[in-house]
Amino acid sequence: MKITDAKVFVGGPGKSYVTIKIMTDQGTYGLGDATLKSRETLTAKYLTDYLIPNLIGKDPRNSEDLWQFFYRGAYNRGGPIAMAAFGGIDMALWDIKGKLANMPLYQLFGGKSRDGALVYGHATGADLEDLMDSIAWYQEEGYKAVRVQCGIPGMPTASYGVSQKGNFKNYITDFSGIQPDVEIWDTDKYLRFMPDALMQIRERFGPDLKILHDVHHRLTPREAAEFAKEVEPVRLFWLEDPTPAEDQDVLRHIRQHSTVPIAIGEVFNSIYQCNRMIEQELIDFIRVAVTYAGGITPVKRIVDLAGLHNVRTGFHGAPSHSPLCMAAQAHLNAWAPNFGIQEWLVLGTPECDALFPTEHRMENGMVWVSDAPGLGMDFDESEAARYEYEPSSHPVTRLVDGTLWNY
């Protein structure tokens, strides 16, 4: 069996997904997601100019050797562009493997550990009252877990993950254009407001709702330790990205002051960026994504390592990942003995369903994986022709005095 061709498609409904389709001489094809948000054309170009020429003529069943060829065979290893491109290829090769075996991917991993996988939605509000309405809406939709983000009184602009007043069903900012928007951050105002806001949410919605909160790298280690200690009575499901994780040893400082569960990893692109914090049990949830971290092959290794050290999965699921990435993660979630939760954002729209037909479904706050062979998802090329690349950029963050800060 040989790979005969591969195509790359860039575009999607409101997002520029990078989709790779790998064809074989036996008619079986595989699909993968190589989307790198706001840098989509870079992964697409890397695929077409460098990687795909090295796929032609190879046996697609040798996914491990091909992954090693691209990763270890390169002089300059890793990085977000390369790993997202590798991730798309690896995902497509696993898709082919599942179709050849006539099995869903979770069966190739070792079978199901659960029927449905818990997901969380993004409750958001311009103020606390607005956020309470958003949480209530998610509960009515069947969600058992929500991430909560709220506008901070006195801040010049909205903080991370906050929608305009009354638009609490979808916080997603307009990232269109190359010039990024600027968000203003005031740590003192955040630390004065958010602990009490979280406690009010707990008192309003009771002990059963799983509450998550994302600091999004905005605090220093000392500030993060102070905040984590103060919010312990809220009993958060997790505190996400309390401080930038480049210096992993600072997480020990937070651990010494608080028992709040910590979730980190959505921007990591290899096991070498998270192995120490897993092995030293400095986190409770690992947040890698199959696309960003290089595909199913390396992410499965991360999950196995995490399972040895009491760390659960909490895969990234922002709309920067296409439904193909979410399908791959759905299979890993069904299998992983140390599954924790899955982020779930802006999927299942009619436009996405038309572009990526599937029987994966989300009901009552749980994802139910398809039993179709491979990823259990297809790709409509005629539908894809409706879309083209649209440049975008994430916002940047500045302090009140203008200092550039962590996004």
PDB file of N, CA, C and O in Angstrom, residues 271-304:
ATOM      1  N   ILE A 271       6.131  16.662  24.176  1.00  0.00           N
ATOM      2  CA  ILE A 271       6.186  16.071  25.510  1.00  0.00           C
ATOM      3  C   ILE A 271       7.296  16.693  26.340  1.00  0.00           C
ATOM      4  O   ILE A 271       7.230  16.735  27.572  1.00  0.00           O
ATOM      5  N   TYR A 272       8.313  17.236  25.670  1.00  0.00           N
ATOM      6  CA  TYR A 272       9.448  17.799  26.384  1.00  0.00           C
ATOM      7  C   TYR A 272       9.133  19.149  27.018  1.00  0.00           C
ATOM      8  O   TYR A 272       9.918  19.659  27.811  1.00  0.00           O
ATOM      9  N   GLN A 273       8.003  19.730  26.676  1.00  0.00           N
ATOM     10  CA  GLN A 273       7.578  20.972  27.315  1.00  0.00           C
ATOM     11  C   GLN A 273       6.725  20.726  28.553  1.00  0.00           C
ATOM     12  O   GLN A 273       6.440  21.661  29.302  1.00  0.00           O
ATOM     13  N   CYS A 274       6.291  19.478  28.751  1.00  0.00           N
ATOM     14  CA  CYS A 274       5.400  19.206  29.882  1.00  0.00           C
ATOM     15  C   CYS A 274       5.812  17.992  30.705  1.00  0.00           C
ATOM     16  O   CYS A 274       5.179  17.698  31.720  1.00  0.00           O
ATOM     17  N   ASN A 275       6.869  17.250  30.300  1.00  0.00           N
ATOM     18  CA  ASN A 275       7.186  16.024  31.025  1.00  0.00           C
ATOM     19  C   ASN A 275       7.588  16.293  32.472  1.00  0.00           C
ATOM     20  O   ASN A 275       7.212  15.543  33.380  1.00  0.00           O
ATOM     21  N   ARG A 276       8.327  17.380  32.712  1.00  0.00           N
ATOM     22  CA  ARG A 276       8.785  17.628  34.082  1.00  0.00           C
ATOM     23  C   ARG A 276       7.614  17.996  34.994  1.00  0.00           C
ATOM     24  O   ARG A 276       7.518  17.512  36.133  1.00  0.00           O
ATOM     25  N   MET A 277       6.713  18.852  34.528  1.00  0.00           N
ATOM     26  CA  MET A 277       5.596  19.230  35.382  1.00  0.00           C
ATOM     27  C   MET A 277       4.643  18.058  35.623  1.00  0.00           C
ATOM     28  O   MET A 277       3.974  18.009  36.662  1.00  0.00           O
ATOM     29  N   ILE A 278       4.603  17.097  34.670  1.00  0.00           N
ATOM     30  CA  ILE A 278       3.816  15.885  34.887  1.00  0.00           C
ATOM     31  C   ILE A 278       4.520  14.970  35.878  1.00  0.00           C
ATOM     32  O   ILE A 278       3.922  14.503  36.863  1.00  0.00           O
ATOM     33  N   GLU A 279       5.796  14.693  35.644  1.00  0.00           N
ATOM     34  CA  GLU A 279       6.535  13.759  36.492  1.00  0.00           C
ATOM     35  C   GLU A 279       6.653  14.251  37.925  1.00  0.00           C
ATOM     36  O   GLU A 279       6.656  13.450  38.867  1.00  0.00           O
ATOM     37  N   GLN A 280       6.740  15.565  38.117  1.00  0.00           N
ATOM     38  CA  GLN A 280       6.828  16.125  39.457  1.00  0.00           C
ATOM     39  C   GLN A 280       5.450  16.463  40.036  1.00  0.00           C
ATOM     40  O   GLN A 280       5.351  17.010  41.135  1.00  0.00           O
ATOM     41  N   GLU A 281       4.402  16.135  39.288  1.00  0.00           N
ATOM     42  CA  GLU A 281       3.012  16.307  39.726  1.00  0.00           C
ATOM     43  C   GLU A 281       2.730  17.740  40.171  1.00  0.00           C
ATOM     44  O   GLU A 281       2.109  17.993  41.194  1.00  0.00           O
ATOM     45  N   LEU A 282       3.179  18.677  39.328  1.00  0.00           N
ATOM     46  CA  LEU A 282       2.958  20.097  39.575  1.00  0.00           C
ATOM     47  C   LEU A 282       1.660  20.584  38.960  1.00  0.00           C
ATOM     48  O   LEU A 282       1.260  21.732  39.179  1.00  0.00           O
ATOM     49  N   ILE A 283       1.006  19.749  38.149  1.00  0.00           N
ATOM     50  CA  ILE A 283      -0.292  20.067  37.558  1.00  0.00           C
ATOM     51  C   ILE A 283      -1.232  18.899  37.803  1.00  0.00           C
ATOM     52  O   ILE A 283      -0.812  17.787  38.163  1.00  0.00           O
ATOM     53  N   ASP A 284      -2.525  19.151  37.580  1.00  0.00           N
ATOM     54  CA  ASP A 284      -3.552  18.119  37.750  1.00  0.00           C
ATOM     55  C   ASP A 284      -4.211  17.736  36.433  1.00  0.00           C
ATOM     56  O   ASP A 284      -4.761  16.638  36.321  1.00  0.00           O
ATOM     57  N   PHE A 285      -4.151  18.647  35.443  1.00  0.00           N
ATOM     58  CA  PHE A 285      -4.733  18.394  34.125  1.00  0.00           C
ATOM     59  C   PHE A 285      -3.746  18.864  33.067  1.00  0.00           C
ATOM     60  O   PHE A 285      -3.194  19.960  33.167  1.00  0.00           O
ATOM     61  N   ILE A 286      -3.557  18.041  32.010  1.00  0.00           N
ATOM     62  CA  ILE A 286      -2.694  18.426  30.899  1.00  0.00           C
ATOM     63  C   ILE A 286      -3.577  18.837  29.730  1.00  0.00           C
ATOM     64  O   ILE A 286      -4.487  18.094  29.325  1.00  0.00           O
ATOM     65  N   ARG A 287      -3.294  20.031  29.170  1.00  0.00           N
ATOM     66  CA  ARG A 287      -4.216  20.688  28.246  1.00  0.00           C
ATOM     67  C   ARG A 287      -3.768  20.650  26.790  1.00  0.00           C
ATOM     68  O   ARG A 287      -4.219  21.451  25.984  1.00  0.00           O
ATOM     69  N   VAL A 288      -2.871  19.740  26.425  1.00  0.00           N
ATOM     70  CA  VAL A 288      -2.391  19.725  25.041  1.00  0.00           C
ATOM     71  C   VAL A 288      -3.531  19.458  24.062  1.00  0.00           C
ATOM     72  O   VAL A 288      -4.581  18.950  24.445  1.00  0.00           O
ATOM     73  N   ALA A 289      -3.297  19.791  22.791  1.00  0.00           N
ATOM     74  CA  ALA A 289      -4.234  19.494  21.716  1.00  0.00           C
ATOM     75  C   ALA A 289      -3.548  18.588  20.707  1.00  0.00           C
ATOM     76  O   ALA A 289      -2.345  18.703  20.481  1.00  0.00           O
ATOM     77  N   VAL A 290      -4.298  17.693  20.103  1.00  0.00           N
ATOM     78  CA  VAL A 290      -3.718  16.724  19.168  1.00  0.00           C
ATOM     79  C   VAL A 290      -3.025  17.424  18.009  1.00  0.00           C
ATOM     80  O   VAL A 290      -1.942  17.002  17.582  1.00  0.00           O
ATOM     81  N   THR A 291      -3.604  18.483  17.485  1.00  0.00           N
ATOM     82  CA  THR A 291      -2.966  19.187  16.366  1.00  0.00           C
ATOM     83  C   THR A 291      -1.687  19.872  16.816  1.00  0.00           C
ATOM     84  O   THR A 291      -0.607  19.642  16.268  1.00  0.00           O
ATOM     85  N   TYR A 292      -1.771  20.728  17.827  1.00  0.00           N
ATOM     86  CA  TYR A 292      -0.620  21.527  18.240  1.00  0.00           C
ATOM     87  C   TYR A 292       0.533  20.669  18.746  1.00  0.00           C
ATOM     88  O   TYR A 292       1.698  21.059  18.622  1.00  0.00           O
ATOM     89  N   ALA A 293       0.230  19.533  19.348  1.00  0.00           N
ATOM     90  CA  ALA A 293       1.269  18.700  19.961  1.00  0.00           C
ATOM     91  C   ALA A 293       1.771  17.598  19.034  1.00  0.00           C
ATOM     92  O   ALA A 293       2.422  16.658  19.486  1.00  0.00           O
ATOM     93  N   GLY A 294       1.472  17.682  17.736  1.00  0.00           N
ATOM     94  CA  GLY A 294       2.125  16.797  16.786  1.00  0.00           C
ATOM     95  C   GLY A 294       1.360  15.564  16.365  1.00  0.00           C
ATOM     96  O   GLY A 294       1.916  14.725  15.656  1.00  0.00           O
ATOM     97  N   GLY A 295       0.102  15.428  16.785  1.00  0.00           N
ATOM     98  CA  GLY A 295      -0.685  14.299  16.315  1.00  0.00           C
ATOM     99  C   GLY A 295      -1.029  13.293  17.397  1.00  0.00           C
ATOM    100  O   GLY A 295      -0.655  13.425  18.573  1.00  0.00           O
ATOM    101  N   ILE A 296      -1.746  12.261  16.997  1.00  0.00           N
ATOM    102  CA  ILE A 296      -2.190  11.225  17.922  1.00  0.00           C
ATOM    103  C   ILE A 296      -1.004  10.465  18.506  1.00  0.00           C
ATOM    104  O   ILE A 296      -0.975  10.160  19.703  1.00  0.00           O
ATOM    105  N   THR A 297      -0.013  10.152  17.681  1.00  0.00           N
ATOM    106  CA  THR A 297       1.126   9.339  18.129  1.00  0.00           C
ATOM    107  C   THR A 297       1.821   9.952  19.342  1.00  0.00           C
ATOM    108  O   THR A 297       1.970   9.265  20.369  1.00  0.00           O
ATOM    109  N   PRO A 298       2.264  11.226  19.317  1.00  0.00           N
ATOM    110  CA  PRO A 298       2.923  11.779  20.501  1.00  0.00           C
ATOM    111  C   PRO A 298       1.970  12.120  21.633  1.00  0.00           C
ATOM    112  O   PRO A 298       2.349  12.038  22.810  1.00  0.00           O
ATOM    113  N   VAL A 299       0.724  12.503  21.326  1.00  0.00           N
ATOM    114  CA  VAL A 299      -0.211  12.855  22.391  1.00  0.00           C
ATOM    115  C   VAL A 299      -0.590  11.623  23.201  1.00  0.00           C
ATOM    116  O   VAL A 299      -0.759  11.699  24.425  1.00  0.00           O
ATOM    117  N   LYS A 300      -0.690  10.488  22.554  1.00  0.00           N
ATOM    118  CA  LYS A 300      -0.976   9.266  23.294  1.00  0.00           C
ATOM    119  C   LYS A 300       0.138   8.968  24.310  1.00  0.00           C
ATOM    120  O   LYS A 300      -0.107   8.493  25.410  1.00  0.00           O
ATOM    121  N   ARG A 301       1.385   9.292  23.944  1.00  0.00           N
ATOM    122  CA  ARG A 301       2.493   9.121  24.884  1.00  0.00           C
ATOM    123  C   ARG A 301       2.356  10.074  26.071  1.00  0.00           C
ATOM    124  O   ARG A 301       2.645   9.711  27.215  1.00  0.00           O
ATOM    125  N   ILE A 302       1.929  11.309  25.792  1.00  0.00           N
ATOM    126  CA  ILE A 302       1.726  12.269  26.875  1.00  0.00           C
ATOM    127  C   ILE A 302       0.639  11.778  27.822  1.00  0.00           C
ATOM    128  O   ILE A 302       0.777  11.860  29.047  1.00  0.00           O
ATOM    129  N   VAL A 303      -0.455  11.255  27.260  1.00  0.00           N
ATOM    130  CA  VAL A 303      -1.545  10.742  28.089  1.00  0.00           C
ATOM    131  C   VAL A 303      -1.065   9.580  28.962  1.00  0.00           C
ATOM    132  O   VAL A 303      -1.386   9.510  30.155  1.00  0.00           O
ATOM    133  N   ASP A 304      -0.278   8.691  28.385  1.00  0.00           N
ATOM    134  CA  ASP A 304       0.242   7.563  29.159  1.00  0.00           C
ATOM    135  C   ASP A 304       1.155   8.044  30.283  1.00  0.00           C
ATOM    136  O   ASP A 304       1.079   7.543  31.413  1.00  0.00           O
TER     137      ASP A 304
END
